[in-house]
Amino acid sequence: MTNEKPYRPNVGIALFHADGRVLIGHRFKGDGPEIILPGLDWQMPQGGVDEGEVLRDAAMRELWEETSVVSADYLGETDWLTYEFPPYDGPQTHRLAKFRGQRQKWFALRFTGKDDEIDPLTPRNGQPAEFDAWRWERLDRVADVVVPFRREVYRAVAQQFSPFAS
């Protein structure tokens, strides 16, 4: 049996600190198909692409919505990467219930601001906060703190963006 649901178009952001670490956020609990497991509740900012939106603009919008960061310079991007959601039996009204997973283009950005610019708790653009905490982490360690169904994508991102982590 094949999954007829489409992939959700999505952008991910690896925001690099000057020391080569990337910003990760700690997710709030209870987010439907993107199940949060104890100890595996961190991720880099990511989000959906609006109809007709330029992907780099979507990355900057998502970064701002989820972290308040606007001080960032473009470094590079990946090709499209995909992952499948785990089985989901919850309400079909959930924003992700109609998708089989996500099709993502990841963007590497260099943070040019100061840490006090980062604020994941204030809702922006009518979107609720997704993170309740944040920290800088080594890029090669991020796959170890995300939910298992995202790990291969995070490993591919870490491999492709490794030159920016040094």
Short mmCIF file of N, CA and C in Angstrom, two decimals:
data_model
loop_
_atom_site.label_atom_id
_atom_site.label_comp_id
_atom_site.label_asym_id
_atom_site.label_seq_id
_atom_site.Cartn_x
_atom_site.Cartn_y
_atom_site.Cartn_z
N MET A 1 0.85 -1.19 0.00
CA MET A 1 0.00 0.00 0.00
C MET A 1 0.89 1.25 0.00
N THR A 2 0.57 2.21 -0.83
CA THR A 2 1.35 3.44 -0.89
C THR A 2 0.63 4.55 -0.16
N ASN A 3 1.39 5.49 0.32
CA ASN A 3 0.84 6.64 1.01
C ASN A 3 0.53 7.70 -0.04
N GLU A 4 -0.76 8.03 -0.19
CA GLU A 4 -1.17 9.00 -1.21
C GLU A 4 -1.06 10.44 -0.74
N LYS A 5 -0.81 10.65 0.54
CA LYS A 5 -0.70 12.02 1.05
C LYS A 5 0.57 12.68 0.49
N PRO A 6 0.50 13.99 0.27
CA PRO A 6 1.70 14.70 -0.23
C PRO A 6 2.66 15.03 0.91
N TYR A 7 3.86 15.43 0.52
CA TYR A 7 4.80 15.98 1.49
C TYR A 7 4.49 17.46 1.67
N ARG A 8 4.67 17.94 2.88
CA ARG A 8 4.48 19.36 3.17
C ARG A 8 5.75 20.11 2.78
N PRO A 9 5.65 21.15 1.93
CA PRO A 9 6.83 21.95 1.59
C PRO A 9 7.30 22.70 2.84
N ASN A 10 8.60 22.68 3.08
CA ASN A 10 9.13 23.14 4.35
C ASN A 10 10.55 23.65 4.17
N VAL A 11 10.95 24.58 5.03
CA VAL A 11 12.32 25.05 5.07
C VAL A 11 12.88 24.80 6.47
N GLY A 12 14.17 24.51 6.53
CA GLY A 12 14.86 24.35 7.81
C GLY A 12 16.02 25.33 7.85
N ILE A 13 16.37 25.73 9.07
CA ILE A 13 17.41 26.73 9.23
C ILE A 13 18.49 26.23 10.18
N ALA A 14 19.73 26.18 9.70
CA ALA A 14 20.89 25.96 10.55
C ALA A 14 21.51 27.33 10.77
N LEU A 15 21.23 27.91 11.93
CA LEU A 15 21.74 29.25 12.26
C LEU A 15 23.06 29.08 13.01
N PHE A 16 24.15 29.48 12.37
CA PHE A 16 25.49 29.28 12.91
C PHE A 16 25.96 30.47 13.72
N HIS A 17 26.40 30.19 14.92
CA HIS A 17 27.07 31.16 15.78
C HIS A 17 28.47 31.37 15.21
N ALA A 18 29.15 32.43 15.58
CA ALA A 18 30.51 32.67 15.10
C ALA A 18 31.46 31.54 15.47
N ASP A 19 31.16 30.81 16.57
CA ASP A 19 32.04 29.71 17.00
C ASP A 19 31.72 28.38 16.31
N GLY A 20 30.76 28.39 15.38
CA GLY A 20 30.45 27.19 14.61
C GLY A 20 29.31 26.35 15.13
N ARG A 21 28.82 26.63 16.34
CA ARG A 21 27.67 25.89 16.85
C ARG A 21 26.39 26.43 16.20
N VAL A 22 25.31 25.62 16.26
CA VAL A 22 24.03 26.03 15.68
C VAL A 22 22.98 26.19 16.78
N LEU A 23 21.99 27.01 16.48
CA LEU A 23 20.90 27.24 17.41
C LEU A 23 19.90 26.09 17.34
N ILE A 24 19.52 25.55 18.49
CA ILE A 24 18.45 24.57 18.56
C ILE A 24 17.43 25.04 19.60
N GLY A 25 16.18 24.66 19.36
CA GLY A 25 15.11 25.02 20.28
C GLY A 25 14.51 23.77 20.91
N HIS A 26 14.04 23.93 22.14
CA HIS A 26 13.39 22.85 22.88
C HIS A 26 11.89 22.95 22.62
N ARG A 27 11.31 21.92 22.03
CA ARG A 27 9.90 21.96 21.62
C ARG A 27 8.95 21.80 22.78
N PHE A 28 7.84 22.51 22.68
CA PHE A 28 6.73 22.29 23.61
C PHE A 28 6.18 20.88 23.39
N LYS A 29 5.58 20.30 24.39
CA LYS A 29 5.03 18.94 24.30
C LYS A 29 3.71 18.92 23.52
N GLY A 30 3.30 17.73 23.08
CA GLY A 30 1.97 17.51 22.52
C GLY A 30 1.72 18.14 21.17
N ASP A 31 2.55 17.83 20.18
CA ASP A 31 2.39 18.46 18.87
C ASP A 31 1.98 17.45 17.80
N GLY A 32 1.03 16.58 18.14
CA GLY A 32 0.44 15.70 17.14
C GLY A 32 1.42 14.75 16.50
N PRO A 33 1.48 14.71 15.16
CA PRO A 33 2.29 13.72 14.47
C PRO A 33 3.79 13.89 14.69
N GLU A 34 4.20 15.06 15.12
CA GLU A 34 5.63 15.27 15.38
C GLU A 34 5.88 14.98 16.86
N ILE A 35 5.72 13.71 17.21
CA ILE A 35 5.76 13.24 18.58
C ILE A 35 7.05 13.63 19.27
N ILE A 36 6.92 14.16 20.48
CA ILE A 36 8.06 14.56 21.28
C ILE A 36 8.38 13.43 22.25
N LEU A 37 9.60 12.96 22.22
CA LEU A 37 10.05 11.89 23.11
C LEU A 37 11.00 12.48 24.14
N PRO A 38 10.95 12.00 25.37
CA PRO A 38 11.84 12.54 26.42
C PRO A 38 13.30 12.50 25.98
N GLY A 39 13.96 13.64 26.10
CA GLY A 39 15.37 13.74 25.72
C GLY A 39 15.59 13.97 24.24
N LEU A 40 14.55 13.80 23.44
CA LEU A 40 14.65 13.98 21.98
C LEU A 40 13.70 15.10 21.53
N ASP A 41 13.71 16.17 22.27
CA ASP A 41 12.73 17.24 22.06
C ASP A 41 13.37 18.56 21.65
N TRP A 42 14.51 18.47 20.96
CA TRP A 42 15.20 19.64 20.43
C TRP A 42 15.19 19.57 18.90
N GLN A 43 15.29 20.72 18.26
CA GLN A 43 15.40 20.77 16.81
C GLN A 43 15.87 22.15 16.39
N MET A 44 16.32 22.24 15.15
CA MET A 44 16.63 23.53 14.57
C MET A 44 15.31 24.14 14.07
N PRO A 45 15.25 25.46 13.94
CA PRO A 45 14.03 26.09 13.43
C PRO A 45 13.66 25.54 12.05
N GLN A 46 12.38 25.38 11.81
CA GLN A 46 11.88 24.94 10.51
C GLN A 46 10.40 25.29 10.43
N GLY A 47 9.88 25.30 9.21
CA GLY A 47 8.46 25.57 9.07
C GLY A 47 7.99 25.54 7.63
N GLY A 48 6.68 25.63 7.49
CA GLY A 48 6.05 25.53 6.18
C GLY A 48 6.30 26.72 5.29
N VAL A 49 6.14 26.47 4.00
CA VAL A 49 6.32 27.49 2.97
C VAL A 49 4.93 27.91 2.50
N ASP A 50 4.68 29.21 2.49
CA ASP A 50 3.40 29.73 2.00
C ASP A 50 3.35 29.63 0.47
N GLU A 51 2.16 29.51 -0.07
CA GLU A 51 1.96 29.43 -1.51
C GLU A 51 2.64 30.60 -2.20
N GLY A 52 3.53 30.30 -3.16
CA GLY A 52 4.22 31.33 -3.93
C GLY A 52 5.38 32.01 -3.22
N GLU A 53 5.69 31.60 -2.00
CA GLU A 53 6.75 32.25 -1.23
C GLU A 53 8.13 31.80 -1.73
N VAL A 54 9.05 32.73 -1.84
CA VAL A 54 10.43 32.42 -2.19
C VAL A 54 11.05 31.67 -1.00
N LEU A 55 11.74 30.57 -1.28
CA LEU A 55 12.22 29.71 -0.20
C LEU A 55 13.16 30.42 0.78
N ARG A 56 14.08 31.22 0.30
CA ARG A 56 14.97 31.94 1.21
C ARG A 56 14.18 32.91 2.08
N ASP A 57 13.15 33.54 1.52
CA ASP A 57 12.29 34.43 2.30
C ASP A 57 11.53 33.63 3.36
N ALA A 58 11.08 32.43 2.99
CA ALA A 58 10.38 31.57 3.96
C ALA A 58 11.31 31.20 5.12
N ALA A 59 12.57 30.93 4.81
CA ALA A 59 13.53 30.60 5.86
C ALA A 59 13.72 31.77 6.82
N MET A 60 13.84 32.96 6.29
CA MET A 60 14.02 34.14 7.15
C MET A 60 12.75 34.41 7.97
N ARG A 61 11.58 34.21 7.36
CA ARG A 61 10.32 34.41 8.09
C ARG A 61 10.20 33.39 9.22
N GLU A 62 10.45 32.12 8.92
CA GLU A 62 10.36 31.08 9.95
C GLU A 62 11.36 31.32 11.07
N LEU A 63 12.58 31.70 10.73
CA LEU A 63 13.57 32.00 11.75
C LEU A 63 13.07 33.10 12.67
N TRP A 64 12.52 34.16 12.10
CA TRP A 64 11.99 35.27 12.89
C TRP A 64 10.79 34.81 13.73
N GLU A 65 9.83 34.09 13.11
CA GLU A 65 8.65 33.65 13.85
C GLU A 65 9.02 32.80 15.05
N GLU A 66 10.00 31.91 14.90
CA GLU A 66 10.32 30.94 15.95
C GLU A 66 11.36 31.43 16.95
N THR A 67 12.18 32.44 16.56
CA THR A 67 13.28 32.84 17.45
C THR A 67 13.42 34.35 17.63
N SER A 68 12.78 35.15 16.82
CA SER A 68 12.88 36.62 16.72
C SER A 68 14.16 37.08 16.02
N VAL A 69 14.98 36.17 15.56
CA VAL A 69 16.25 36.54 14.92
C VAL A 69 16.01 37.12 13.52
N VAL A 70 16.62 38.28 13.28
CA VAL A 70 16.64 38.88 11.94
C VAL A 70 18.08 39.15 11.49
N SER A 71 19.01 39.05 12.42
CA SER A 71 20.43 39.34 12.13
C SER A 71 21.12 38.06 11.66
N ALA A 72 21.03 37.79 10.37
CA ALA A 72 21.61 36.56 9.83
C ALA A 72 21.96 36.75 8.36
N ASP A 73 23.10 36.20 7.99
CA ASP A 73 23.58 36.26 6.61
C ASP A 73 23.51 34.87 5.99
N TYR A 74 23.15 34.84 4.73
CA TYR A 74 23.05 33.59 3.95
C TYR A 74 24.44 32.98 3.71
N LEU A 75 24.55 31.66 3.95
CA LEU A 75 25.79 30.94 3.70
C LEU A 75 25.64 29.89 2.60
N GLY A 76 24.49 29.23 2.55
CA GLY A 76 24.29 28.16 1.57
C GLY A 76 22.98 27.43 1.82
N GLU A 77 22.71 26.42 0.98
CA GLU A 77 21.48 25.65 1.11
C GLU A 77 21.67 24.24 0.57
N THR A 78 20.79 23.35 1.00
CA THR A 78 20.82 21.96 0.55
C THR A 78 19.90 21.78 -0.65
N ASP A 79 19.97 20.60 -1.27
CA ASP A 79 18.92 20.17 -2.17
C ASP A 79 17.72 19.79 -1.32
N TRP A 80 16.64 19.35 -1.95
CA TRP A 80 15.45 18.92 -1.21
C TRP A 80 15.75 17.61 -0.47
N LEU A 81 15.30 17.55 0.77
CA LEU A 81 15.41 16.36 1.62
C LEU A 81 14.00 16.02 2.12
N THR A 82 13.71 14.75 2.36
CA THR A 82 12.38 14.38 2.85
C THR A 82 12.47 13.46 4.05
N TYR A 83 11.42 13.51 4.86
CA TYR A 83 11.23 12.52 5.91
C TYR A 83 9.74 12.25 6.08
N GLU A 84 9.44 11.05 6.58
CA GLU A 84 8.05 10.63 6.80
C GLU A 84 7.67 10.88 8.26
N PHE A 85 6.42 11.28 8.47
CA PHE A 85 5.90 11.36 9.83
C PHE A 85 5.66 9.95 10.35
N PRO A 86 5.72 9.76 11.66
CA PRO A 86 5.32 8.46 12.20
C PRO A 86 3.80 8.31 12.05
N PRO A 87 3.27 7.09 12.20
CA PRO A 87 1.81 6.92 12.11
C PRO A 87 1.08 7.86 13.08
N TYR A 88 -0.03 8.41 12.62
CA TYR A 88 -0.78 9.39 13.41
C TYR A 88 -2.25 9.04 13.38
N ASP A 89 -2.82 8.81 14.57
CA ASP A 89 -4.24 8.47 14.66
C ASP A 89 -5.05 9.55 15.36
N GLY A 90 -4.48 10.74 15.50
CA GLY A 90 -5.16 11.83 16.20
C GLY A 90 -6.16 12.54 15.31
N PRO A 91 -6.63 13.69 15.79
CA PRO A 91 -7.64 14.46 15.04
C PRO A 91 -7.15 14.83 13.65
N GLN A 92 -7.98 14.61 12.66
CA GLN A 92 -7.62 14.94 11.29
C GLN A 92 -7.63 16.43 11.02
N THR A 93 -8.04 17.20 12.02
CA THR A 93 -8.02 18.66 11.90
C THR A 93 -6.63 19.22 12.20
N HIS A 94 -5.72 18.38 12.73
CA HIS A 94 -4.37 18.86 13.03
C HIS A 94 -3.71 19.35 11.74
N ARG A 95 -2.92 20.41 11.83
CA ARG A 95 -2.33 21.04 10.65
C ARG A 95 -1.47 20.11 9.81
N LEU A 96 -0.96 19.04 10.40
CA LEU A 96 -0.09 18.15 9.65
C LEU A 96 -0.73 16.81 9.28
N ALA A 97 -1.98 16.60 9.68
CA ALA A 97 -2.63 15.29 9.45
C ALA A 97 -2.79 14.96 7.97
N LYS A 98 -2.85 15.97 7.12
CA LYS A 98 -3.06 15.72 5.69
C LYS A 98 -1.77 15.44 4.92
N PHE A 99 -0.62 15.42 5.61
CA PHE A 99 0.66 15.19 4.95
C PHE A 99 1.30 13.88 5.40
N ARG A 100 2.07 13.28 4.51
CA ARG A 100 2.79 12.04 4.85
C ARG A 100 4.12 12.32 5.54
N GLY A 101 4.62 13.53 5.34
CA GLY A 101 5.90 13.94 5.91
C GLY A 101 6.25 15.32 5.38
N GLN A 102 7.52 15.65 5.43
CA GLN A 102 7.94 16.96 4.98
C GLN A 102 9.02 16.85 3.91
N ARG A 103 8.94 17.76 2.96
CA ARG A 103 9.96 17.93 1.91
C ARG A 103 10.62 19.25 2.24
N GLN A 104 11.91 19.18 2.59
CA GLN A 104 12.59 20.35 3.13
C GLN A 104 13.79 20.79 2.30
N LYS A 105 13.97 22.09 2.25
CA LYS A 105 15.22 22.69 1.78
C LYS A 105 15.79 23.41 3.00
N TRP A 106 17.04 23.08 3.32
CA TRP A 106 17.70 23.65 4.50
C TRP A 106 18.61 24.79 4.09
N PHE A 107 18.63 25.82 4.94
CA PHE A 107 19.44 27.01 4.71
C PHE A 107 20.44 27.17 5.84
N ALA A 108 21.69 27.42 5.47
CA ALA A 108 22.74 27.75 6.45
C ALA A 108 22.83 29.27 6.51
N LEU A 109 22.71 29.79 7.72
CA LEU A 109 22.79 31.23 7.95
C LEU A 109 23.80 31.50 9.06
N ARG A 110 24.52 32.61 8.97
CA ARG A 110 25.46 33.02 10.02
C ARG A 110 24.77 34.08 10.87
N PHE A 111 24.67 33.82 12.19
CA PHE A 111 24.08 34.78 13.13
C PHE A 111 25.03 35.95 13.30
N THR A 112 24.52 37.15 13.06
CA THR A 112 25.35 38.35 13.15
C THR A 112 24.92 39.24 14.31
N GLY A 113 23.94 38.78 15.08
CA GLY A 113 23.46 39.58 16.20
C GLY A 113 24.07 39.14 17.52
N LYS A 114 23.41 39.55 18.61
CA LYS A 114 23.82 39.16 19.96
C LYS A 114 22.76 38.23 20.53
N ASP A 115 23.16 37.38 21.47
CA ASP A 115 22.26 36.37 22.01
C ASP A 115 20.95 36.95 22.56
N ASP A 116 20.96 38.20 23.05
CA ASP A 116 19.72 38.75 23.60
C ASP A 116 18.67 39.05 22.53
N GLU A 117 19.04 38.91 21.26
CA GLU A 117 18.05 39.02 20.17
C GLU A 117 17.16 37.78 20.11
N ILE A 118 17.64 36.67 20.64
CA ILE A 118 16.93 35.39 20.54
C ILE A 118 15.85 35.31 21.61
N ASP A 119 14.61 35.17 21.16
CA ASP A 119 13.45 35.10 22.05
C ASP A 119 12.43 34.13 21.46
N PRO A 120 12.46 32.86 21.86
CA PRO A 120 11.51 31.91 21.28
C PRO A 120 10.11 31.95 21.90
N LEU A 121 9.93 32.64 23.01
CA LEU A 121 8.66 32.57 23.74
C LEU A 121 7.60 33.56 23.28
N THR A 122 7.98 34.65 22.66
CA THR A 122 7.01 35.65 22.23
C THR A 122 6.39 35.24 20.89
N PRO A 123 5.05 35.06 20.85
CA PRO A 123 4.41 34.72 19.57
C PRO A 123 4.60 35.86 18.57
N ARG A 124 4.85 35.51 17.31
CA ARG A 124 5.03 36.49 16.25
C ARG A 124 4.23 36.07 15.03
N ASN A 125 3.71 37.07 14.30
CA ASN A 125 3.03 36.83 13.03
C ASN A 125 1.79 35.94 13.21
N GLY A 126 1.16 36.01 14.38
CA GLY A 126 -0.03 35.21 14.65
C GLY A 126 0.27 33.74 14.89
N GLN A 127 1.54 33.38 15.03
CA GLN A 127 1.95 31.98 15.25
C GLN A 127 2.28 31.77 16.72
N PRO A 128 1.82 30.67 17.30
CA PRO A 128 2.18 30.40 18.70
C PRO A 128 3.66 30.03 18.82
N ALA A 129 4.21 30.24 20.01
CA ALA A 129 5.59 29.86 20.25
C ALA A 129 5.73 28.34 20.10
N GLU A 130 6.82 27.88 19.50
CA GLU A 130 7.08 26.45 19.34
C GLU A 130 8.14 25.94 20.29
N PHE A 131 8.99 26.85 20.78
CA PHE A 131 10.09 26.47 21.66
C PHE A 131 9.93 27.14 23.02
N ASP A 132 10.30 26.41 24.08
CA ASP A 132 10.28 27.01 25.41
C ASP A 132 11.68 27.30 25.94
N ALA A 133 12.71 26.93 25.17
CA ALA A 133 14.10 27.21 25.53
C ALA A 133 14.94 27.07 24.27
N TRP A 134 16.18 27.54 24.33
CA TRP A 134 17.09 27.42 23.20
C TRP A 134 18.51 27.32 23.73
N ARG A 135 19.41 26.85 22.87
CA ARG A 135 20.83 26.80 23.20
C ARG A 135 21.63 26.67 21.90
N TRP A 136 22.94 26.89 22.01
CA TRP A 136 23.86 26.64 20.92
C TRP A 136 24.39 25.23 21.09
N GLU A 137 24.46 24.46 20.00
CA GLU A 137 24.91 23.06 20.05
C GLU A 137 25.82 22.79 18.86
N ARG A 138 26.74 21.85 19.03
CA ARG A 138 27.59 21.43 17.92
C ARG A 138 26.71 20.78 16.85
N LEU A 139 26.94 21.14 15.61
CA LEU A 139 26.15 20.62 14.50
C LEU A 139 26.18 19.10 14.45
N ASP A 140 27.32 18.50 14.72
CA ASP A 140 27.42 17.05 14.63
C ASP A 140 26.72 16.32 15.78
N ARG A 141 26.20 17.04 16.75
CA ARG A 141 25.48 16.44 17.88
C ARG A 141 23.96 16.62 17.79
N VAL A 142 23.50 17.46 16.89
CA VAL A 142 22.07 17.78 16.85
C VAL A 142 21.21 16.57 16.51
N ALA A 143 21.64 15.70 15.62
CA ALA A 143 20.84 14.52 15.25
C ALA A 143 20.57 13.62 16.46
N ASP A 144 21.42 13.69 17.47
CA ASP A 144 21.24 12.86 18.66
C ASP A 144 20.15 13.37 19.60
N VAL A 145 19.66 14.59 19.40
CA VAL A 145 18.64 15.14 20.32
C VAL A 145 17.32 15.44 19.62
N VAL A 146 17.15 14.97 18.37
CA VAL A 146 15.88 15.14 17.66
C VAL A 146 15.13 13.81 17.66
N VAL A 147 13.83 13.88 17.35
CA VAL A 147 13.04 12.66 17.26
C VAL A 147 13.61 11.76 16.17
N PRO A 148 13.56 10.44 16.35
CA PRO A 148 14.22 9.52 15.42
C PRO A 148 13.83 9.68 13.95
N PHE A 149 12.58 10.02 13.64
CA PHE A 149 12.18 10.10 12.24
C PHE A 149 12.80 11.27 11.49
N ARG A 150 13.47 12.19 12.19
CA ARG A 150 14.16 13.31 11.55
C ARG A 150 15.67 13.11 11.47
N ARG A 151 16.19 12.08 12.07
CA ARG A 151 17.65 11.94 12.23
C ARG A 151 18.41 11.89 10.92
N GLU A 152 17.92 11.15 9.93
CA GLU A 152 18.67 11.05 8.68
C GLU A 152 18.78 12.39 7.97
N VAL A 153 17.71 13.18 8.01
CA VAL A 153 17.76 14.52 7.42
C VAL A 153 18.77 15.37 8.18
N TYR A 154 18.74 15.32 9.51
CA TYR A 154 19.68 16.11 10.29
C TYR A 154 21.13 15.68 10.04
N ARG A 155 21.35 14.40 9.84
CA ARG A 155 22.70 13.93 9.53
C ARG A 155 23.16 14.44 8.16
N ALA A 156 22.24 14.45 7.19
CA ALA A 156 22.56 14.97 5.86
C ALA A 156 22.86 16.47 5.93
N VAL A 157 22.08 17.21 6.70
CA VAL A 157 22.32 18.64 6.88
C VAL A 157 23.68 18.87 7.54
N ALA A 158 23.99 18.09 8.57
CA ALA A 158 25.27 18.24 9.27
C ALA A 158 26.44 17.97 8.31
N GLN A 159 26.28 16.97 7.47
CA GLN A 159 27.36 16.64 6.53
C GLN A 159 27.53 17.77 5.51
N GLN A 160 26.42 18.25 4.94
CA GLN A 160 26.52 19.28 3.91
C GLN A 160 26.97 20.62 4.45
N PHE A 161 26.59 20.93 5.69
CA PHE A 161 26.94 22.24 6.27
C PHE A 161 28.18 22.20 7.17
N SER A 162 28.87 21.07 7.22
CA SER A 162 30.04 20.95 8.10
C SER A 162 31.10 22.04 7.85
N PRO A 163 31.30 22.53 6.63
CA PRO A 163 32.30 23.59 6.44
C PRO A 163 31.96 24.88 7.21
N PHE A 164 30.69 25.10 7.52
CA PHE A 164 30.29 26.32 8.23
C PHE A 164 30.44 26.16 9.75
N ALA A 165 30.67 24.94 10.21
CA ALA A 165 30.73 24.66 11.63
C ALA A 165 32.13 24.82 12.22
N SER A 166 33.08 25.20 11.40
CA SER A 166 34.45 25.32 11.93
C SER A 166 34.88 26.77 12.06
#
